[in-house]
Coordinates of C-alpha atoms in Angstrom, one line a residue:
X56 CA -25.5 1.6 -24.9
X57 CA -28.4 -0.8 -25.1
X58 CA -32.0 -0.3 -24.2
X59 CA -32.2 3.3 -25.2
X60 CA -35.3 5.2 -26.0
X61 CA -33.7 6.4 -29.2
X62 CA -32.1 9.7 -28.6
X63 CA -29.0 9.5 -30.8
X64 CA -26.2 12.0 -30.9
X65 CA -24.5 12.9 -34.1
X66 CA -25.7 15.9 -36.2
X67 CA -23.6 16.5 -39.3
X68 CA -21.2 19.5 -39.2
X69 CA -21.6 20.5 -42.8
X70 CA -23.3 19.5 -46.0
X71 CA -20.0 19.2 -47.9
X72 CA -18.7 16.4 -45.7
X73 CA -22.0 14.6 -45.3
X74 CA -21.5 12.2 -48.2
X75 CA -18.0 11.2 -46.9
X76 CA -19.2 10.5 -43.4
X77 CA -20.3 7.1 -42.2
X78 CA -23.1 8.1 -39.8
X79 CA -23.4 5.9 -36.8
X80 CA -25.0 7.3 -33.7
X81 CA -24.6 6.4 -30.0
X82 CA -28.0 5.7 -28.6
X83 CA -28.0 7.9 -25.5
X84 CA -31.4 7.8 -23.7
X85 CA -30.3 9.9 -20.8
X86 CA -32.7 11.1 -18.3
X87 CA -31.3 14.6 -18.7
X88 CA -32.0 14.5 -22.5
X89 CA -35.5 13.3 -22.2
X90 CA -36.4 15.9 -19.5
X91 CA -36.0 18.8 -22.0
X92 CA -37.8 17.8 -25.2
X93 CA -37.3 21.1 -26.9
X94 CA -33.6 20.5 -27.0
X95 CA -33.8 17.1 -28.7
X96 CA -34.2 18.3 -32.3
X97 CA -31.2 20.6 -32.0
X98 CA -28.9 18.2 -30.2
X99 CA -29.8 14.8 -31.4
X100 CA -30.5 13.0 -34.7
X101 CA -32.8 10.1 -33.8
X102 CA -32.9 8.5 -37.2
X103 CA -30.5 5.5 -37.5
X104 CA -29.1 5.2 -41.0
X105 CA -28.5 1.9 -42.8
X106 CA -24.7 2.3 -41.9
X107 CA -25.7 2.3 -38.2
X108 CA -27.6 -1.0 -38.6
X109 CA -24.7 -2.5 -40.6
X110 CA -22.3 -1.6 -37.8
X111 CA -24.6 -3.1 -35.2
X112 CA -24.8 -6.3 -37.3
X113 CA -21.1 -6.6 -37.9
X114 CA -20.2 -6.0 -34.2
X115 CA -22.9 -8.6 -33.1
X116 CA -21.3 -11.1 -35.4
X117 CA -17.8 -10.4 -34.1
X118 CA -19.0 -10.7 -30.5
X119 CA -21.0 -13.9 -30.9
X120 CA -18.4 -15.6 -33.2
X121 CA -15.4 -14.5 -31.2
X122 CA -16.9 -15.4 -27.8
X123 CA -18.1 -18.8 -29.0
X124 CA -14.8 -19.7 -30.6
X125 CA -12.7 -18.5 -27.6
X126 CA -14.9 -20.4 -25.1
X127 CA -14.7 -23.6 -27.1
X128 CA -11.0 -23.3 -27.5
X129 CA -10.6 -22.4 -23.8
X130 CA -12.5 -25.6 -22.9
X131 CA -10.4 -27.5 -25.4
X132 CA -7.2 -26.2 -23.7
X133 CA -8.3 -27.5 -20.3
X134 CA -9.7 -30.8 -21.7
X135 CA -6.3 -31.5 -23.3
X136 CA -4.3 -31.0 -20.2
X137 CA -3.7 -27.2 -20.0
X138 CA -3.7 -25.9 -16.4
X139 CA -2.1 -22.5 -16.3
X140 CA -4.5 -19.8 -15.0
X141 CA -2.2 -17.0 -15.9
X142 CA -1.7 -18.3 -19.4
X143 CA -5.5 -18.6 -19.8
X144 CA -5.6 -14.9 -18.6
X145 CA -2.8 -13.9 -20.9
X146 CA -4.4 -15.2 -24.1
X147 CA -7.6 -13.3 -23.5
X148 CA -5.8 -10.0 -24.4
X149 CA -2.5 -11.0 -26.0
X150 CA -3.9 -11.0 -29.5
X151 CA -4.3 -7.3 -29.6
X152 CA -1.5 -6.7 -32.2
X153 CA -3.7 -8.0 -35.0
X154 CA -6.0 -5.0 -34.4
X155 CA -3.3 -2.7 -35.8
X156 CA -4.2 -3.9 -39.3
X157 CA -7.8 -2.9 -38.8
X158 CA -6.7 0.4 -37.2
X159 CA -4.6 1.2 -40.2
X160 CA -7.4 0.4 -42.7
X161 CA -10.0 2.5 -40.9
X162 CA -7.7 5.4 -40.4
X163 CA -6.9 5.4 -44.1
X164 CA -10.3 4.9 -45.6
X165 CA -13.0 5.9 -43.0
X166 CA -14.1 9.3 -41.7
X167 CA -17.0 9.4 -39.2
X168 CA -18.8 12.2 -37.5
X169 CA -18.4 13.6 -34.0
X170 CA -20.9 13.2 -31.2
X171 CA -21.8 16.9 -31.2
X172 CA -22.4 19.3 -34.0
X173 CA -19.3 21.3 -33.0
X174 CA -15.8 19.9 -33.4
X175 CA -14.8 17.7 -30.4
X176 CA -11.9 19.1 -28.3
X177 CA -8.7 17.1 -28.3
X178 CA -8.5 14.6 -25.5
X179 CA -5.8 15.2 -22.9
X180 CA -3.1 12.6 -23.4
X181 CA -2.3 12.2 -19.7
X182 CA -6.1 11.8 -19.0
X183 CA -6.7 9.2 -21.7
X184 CA -3.5 7.4 -20.8
X185 CA -4.6 7.1 -17.2
X186 CA -8.0 5.8 -18.3
X187 CA -6.3 3.2 -20.5
X188 CA -4.1 2.0 -17.7
X189 CA -6.9 1.8 -15.1
X190 CA -9.2 0.0 -17.5
X191 CA -6.4 -2.3 -18.6
X192 CA -5.6 -3.3 -15.0
X193 CA -9.3 -3.9 -14.3
X194 CA -9.6 -6.1 -17.4
X195 CA -6.6 -8.2 -16.4
X196 CA -8.1 -8.8 -12.9
X197 CA -11.4 -9.6 -14.5
X198 CA -9.8 -12.1 -16.9
X199 CA -8.0 -13.8 -14.1
X200 CA -11.2 -14.2 -12.1
X201 CA -12.9 -15.8 -15.1
X202 CA -9.9 -18.1 -15.5
X203 CA -10.2 -19.3 -11.9
X204 CA -13.9 -19.7 -12.2
X205 CA -13.7 -21.8 -15.3
X206 CA -11.1 -24.0 -13.7
X207 CA -12.9 -24.5 -10.4
X208 CA -16.6 -24.7 -11.5
X209 CA -18.6 -26.9 -13.7
X210 CA -19.5 -25.3 -17.0
X211 CA -23.2 -25.2 -16.0
X212 CA -22.5 -23.2 -12.8
X213 CA -20.0 -21.0 -14.6
X214 CA -22.6 -20.1 -17.3
X215 CA -25.3 -19.5 -14.7
X216 CA -23.2 -17.1 -12.8
X217 CA -22.0 -15.3 -15.9
X218 CA -25.6 -14.6 -16.8
X219 CA -25.8 -12.4 -13.7
X220 CA -23.7 -9.8 -15.6
X221 CA -26.9 -8.5 -17.1
X222 CA -28.3 -7.6 -13.6
X223 CA -25.0 -6.0 -12.6
X224 CA -24.9 -4.1 -15.9
X225 CA -28.5 -2.8 -15.4
X226 CA -27.4 -1.2 -12.1
X227 CA -24.2 0.3 -13.5
X228 CA -25.9 1.6 -16.6
X229 CA -28.6 3.2 -14.6
X230 CA -26.2 5.1 -12.3
X231 CA -23.3 5.7 -14.7
X232 CA -25.0 6.0 -18.1
X233 CA -28.5 7.3 -17.2
X234 CA -29.9 4.2 -18.9
X235 CA -33.6 4.2 -19.5
X236 CA -35.5 0.8 -19.3
X237 CA -38.7 -0.1 -21.2
X238 CA -40.9 -3.1 -20.8
X239 CA -39.4 -4.7 -24.0
X240 CA -35.9 -4.2 -22.7
X241 CA -36.8 -5.6 -19.3
X242 CA -38.4 -8.6 -21.0
X243 CA -35.2 -9.2 -23.0
X244 CA -33.0 -9.0 -20.0
X245 CA -35.2 -11.5 -18.0
X246 CA -35.5 -13.9 -20.9
X247 CA -31.8 -14.0 -21.6
X248 CA -31.0 -14.4 -17.9
X249 CA -33.4 -17.3 -17.6
X250 CA -32.1 -18.8 -20.8
X251 CA -28.6 -19.0 -19.4
X252 CA -29.9 -20.2 -16.1
X253 CA -31.6 -23.1 -17.7
X254 CA -28.3 -24.3 -19.0
X255 CA -27.0 -24.4 -15.4
X256 CA -30.0 -26.3 -14.2
X257 CA -29.8 -28.8 -17.0
X258 CA -26.0 -29.5 -17.0
X259 CA -25.2 -32.7 -15.1
X260 CA -22.4 -34.2 -17.1
X261 CA -19.6 -32.3 -15.2
X262 CA -19.5 -32.7 -11.5
X263 CA -17.1 -31.3 -8.9
X264 CA -15.8 -34.5 -7.5
X265 CA -12.2 -33.5 -8.2
X266 CA -12.6 -30.0 -6.8
X267 CA -12.5 -29.3 -3.0
X268 CA -15.4 -27.5 -1.4
X269 CA -13.1 -24.5 -0.7
X270 CA -12.0 -24.2 -4.3
X271 CA -15.6 -24.5 -5.4
X272 CA -16.7 -21.6 -3.2
X273 CA -13.7 -19.6 -4.4
X274 CA -14.6 -20.2 -8.0
X275 CA -18.2 -19.2 -7.3
X276 CA -17.2 -15.9 -5.7
X277 CA -14.6 -15.1 -8.3
X278 CA -16.9 -15.7 -11.2
X279 CA -19.6 -13.6 -9.5
X280 CA -17.1 -10.9 -9.0
X281 CA -15.8 -11.2 -12.6
X282 CA -19.4 -10.8 -13.9
X283 CA -19.9 -7.6 -11.8
X284 CA -16.5 -6.3 -12.9
X285 CA -17.2 -7.0 -16.6
X286 CA -20.4 -5.0 -16.4
X287 CA -18.6 -2.2 -14.7
X288 CA -16.0 -2.2 -17.5
X289 CA -18.7 -1.8 -20.1
X290 CA -20.3 1.1 -18.4
X291 CA -16.9 2.8 -17.8
X292 CA -16.1 2.4 -21.5
X293 CA -19.4 4.0 -22.4
X294 CA -18.7 7.0 -20.1
X295 CA -15.2 7.3 -21.7
X296 CA -16.6 7.5 -25.2
X297 CA -19.3 10.0 -24.3
X298 CA -17.7 12.2 -21.8
X299 CA -13.9 12.1 -22.4
X300 CA -13.1 11.1 -26.0
X301 CA -16.2 12.6 -27.6
X302 CA -15.4 11.3 -31.0
X303 CA -17.4 8.8 -33.0
X304 CA -14.9 6.9 -35.1
X305 CA -14.2 3.2 -35.3
X306 CA -10.5 4.0 -34.9
X307 CA -11.4 5.3 -31.4
X308 CA -13.0 1.9 -30.7
X309 CA -9.9 0.1 -31.8
X310 CA -7.6 2.4 -29.9
X311 CA -9.6 1.7 -26.7
X312 CA -9.3 -2.0 -27.3
X313 CA -5.6 -2.0 -28.3
X314 CA -4.2 0.1 -25.4
X315 CA -6.4 -1.4 -22.7
X316 CA -5.4 -4.9 -24.0
X317 CA -1.7 -3.9 -24.0
X318 CA -1.9 -2.9 -20.3
X319 CA -3.9 -6.1 -19.4
X320 CA -1.4 -8.2 -21.4
X321 CA 1.6 -6.7 -19.6
X322 CA -0.1 -7.2 -16.2
X323 CA -0.8 -10.9 -17.1
X324 CA 2.9 -11.4 -18.1
X325 CA 3.9 -10.0 -14.7
X326 CA 1.5 -12.4 -13.0
X327 CA 2.7 -15.3 -15.1
X328 CA 6.4 -14.8 -14.1
X329 CA 5.7 -13.7 -10.5
X330 CA 3.6 -16.8 -9.8
X331 CA 6.2 -19.1 -11.3
X332 CA 3.7 -20.7 -13.7
X333 CA 6.0 -19.9 -16.6
X334 CA 8.3 -22.7 -15.5
X335 CA 5.5 -25.3 -16.0
X336 CA 4.6 -24.2 -19.5
X337 CA 7.2 -26.4 -21.3
X338 CA 6.0 -29.5 -19.4
X339 CA 2.4 -28.5 -20.1
X340 CA 3.1 -28.3 -23.8
X341 CA 4.8 -31.7 -23.9
X342 CA 2.0 -33.3 -22.0
X343 CA -0.7 -31.7 -24.1
X344 CA -2.8 -34.7 -25.4
X345 CA -3.2 -33.5 -28.9
X346 CA 0.5 -32.6 -29.4
X347 CA 2.8 -29.6 -29.2
X348 CA 1.6 -28.0 -32.4
X349 CA -2.0 -28.2 -31.3
X350 CA -1.0 -26.6 -28.0
X351 CA 0.6 -23.6 -29.7
X352 CA -2.3 -23.3 -32.2
X353 CA -4.9 -23.5 -29.5
X354 CA -3.4 -20.6 -27.6
X355 CA -2.8 -18.6 -30.8
X356 CA -6.4 -18.9 -32.0
X357 CA -7.8 -18.4 -28.6
X358 CA -6.0 -15.1 -28.4
X359 CA -7.3 -14.1 -31.8
X360 CA -10.8 -15.1 -31.0
X361 CA -10.8 -13.1 -27.8
X362 CA -9.8 -10.0 -29.8
X363 CA -12.5 -10.5 -32.3
X364 CA -15.0 -10.8 -29.5
X365 CA -13.6 -7.7 -27.7
X366 CA -13.9 -5.6 -30.9
X367 CA -17.6 -6.7 -31.0
X368 CA -18.0 -5.8 -27.3
X369 CA -16.5 -2.3 -27.6
X370 CA -18.1 -1.7 -30.9
X371 CA -21.6 -2.4 -29.6
X372 CA -20.9 -0.1 -26.6
X373 CA -19.8 2.5 -29.1
X374 CA -22.8 2.3 -31.5
X375 CA -25.5 1.2 -29.1
X376 CA -24.9 0.8 -25.4
X377 CA -23.2 -1.2 -22.7
X378 CA -26.4 -3.0 -21.8
X379 CA -27.0 -4.1 -25.4
X380 CA -23.4 -5.3 -25.6
X381 CA -24.1 -7.4 -22.5
X382 CA -27.4 -8.7 -23.9
X383 CA -25.6 -10.0 -27.0
X384 CA -22.8 -11.4 -24.9
X385 CA -25.4 -13.4 -22.9
X386 CA -27.1 -14.5 -26.1
X387 CA -24.0 -16.4 -27.0
X388 CA -24.2 -18.5 -23.8
X389 CA -27.0 -20.8 -25.1
X390 CA -25.5 -20.8 -28.6
X391 CA -22.2 -22.3 -27.4
X392 CA -23.8 -25.7 -26.5
X393 CA -24.8 -26.1 -30.2
X394 CA -21.2 -26.0 -31.3
X395 CA -20.2 -28.1 -28.3
X396 CA -22.5 -30.8 -29.7
X397 CA -20.7 -30.6 -33.0
X398 CA -17.1 -30.4 -31.8
X399 CA -17.2 -32.2 -28.4
X400 CA -20.2 -34.5 -29.1
X401 CA -22.1 -33.0 -26.1
X402 CA -25.7 -34.1 -25.6
X403 CA -28.4 -31.6 -26.8
X404 CA -31.5 -32.2 -24.8
X405 CA -34.9 -30.5 -24.6
X406 CA -33.9 -28.0 -21.9
X407 CA -30.9 -26.8 -23.9
X408 CA -33.2 -26.3 -27.0
X409 CA -35.7 -24.3 -24.8
X410 CA -32.8 -22.2 -23.4
X411 CA -31.7 -21.4 -26.9
X412 CA -35.2 -20.5 -28.0
X413 CA -35.6 -18.2 -25.0
X414 CA -32.4 -16.5 -25.8
X415 CA -33.6 -15.8 -29.4
X416 CA -36.9 -14.6 -28.0
X417 CA -35.1 -12.2 -25.7
X418 CA -32.9 -10.9 -28.5
X419 CA -36.0 -10.4 -30.8
X420 CA -37.6 -8.5 -28.0
X421 CA -34.7 -6.1 -27.7
X422 CA -34.4 -5.8 -31.5
X423 CA -38.0 -4.8 -31.6
X424 CA -37.4 -2.0 -29.1
X425 CA -34.6 -0.7 -31.4
X426 CA -37.1 -0.8 -34.3
X427 CA -39.7 1.1 -32.3
X428 CA -37.2 3.7 -31.3
X429 CA -36.0 4.1 -34.9
X430 CA -39.6 4.4 -36.2
X431 CA -40.4 7.1 -33.5
X432 CA -37.2 8.9 -34.4
X433 CA -38.1 9.1 -38.1
X434 CA -41.6 10.4 -37.3
X435 CA -40.0 13.1 -35.0
X436 CA -37.6 14.1 -37.8
X437 CA -40.5 14.4 -40.3
X438 CA -42.5 16.5 -37.8
X439 CA -39.6 18.9 -37.2
X440 CA -38.9 19.3 -40.9
X441 CA -42.6 20.1 -41.6
X442 CA -42.8 22.7 -38.9
X443 CA -39.5 24.4 -39.8

């Protein structure tokens, strides 16, 4: 996904279908592709259409808005007296049924092109089912680790550790996705990581006086593990899209999200009942400071927000790369305090403002790399057309 040099798969199969197809390309700057330049014009179409940029923008909005809303609602849940780790895990994937509406609409109205010029072979049902089950179980474990981390750590430390996901993703993307790094992309990753880290250094309003040292260490390790696992999930999804499914439609993205979320939700339910936490939920609802209705609505909209964010995550993996998806996810970390000031009356000091500006700078750096890649791709296309 992100940080590609601009080799995008997706030549059209025929002129008659070209007007009906929404062309969005996966930016796949693999080392294998760049090593044989004479194959690029035949196998890749480097020019990104306006539909591709629109898809990137829409998915970015979904990710940032969904992640911000879900994080604020998750904090609200804990602040108002919520304490169930498995319920917090459950709502991160339980909203997946709303995606069936989008799946129906895209299946009815949208047709997109395949990754290769030849028709993609049908994916083996047992193979894709196994992939969905494995990814779903990994997602459930990842969500649980994040729930523990948020419960046992100050928000500052939690955000600081979550920023490490970019470093983990860089490693996984290099080995699993043949990701190519440029100075601009490296600059973006460093800036976004430092931006999130500044929030950790600045935060002093939430201490750990009520948390034992053992739980603090546990929360630290679990959040670190969750960040690494999250990055692994993104890279595995990219591999699945490119090597297994081999189809470039948004319905494929939604299928990935729906079925992995279904598995993760079922796993969370098993954990909820096996742990015995389900017996405390009624008392938790009655003790919720803002009331029973607020308790239900908080969980409901948290679930929906997580699904909006997840569609953005998977969508960016699909149209760009796993690294770019992670960069945008990290960009939201400095944005969240702005909304926290509005809704929770948190203090916005100079360090937080600097962190937000650094995040924007990092994002612009990455966006400029995409622009450079697109510009080079257009020149390459013109040169090929002139010589042919």
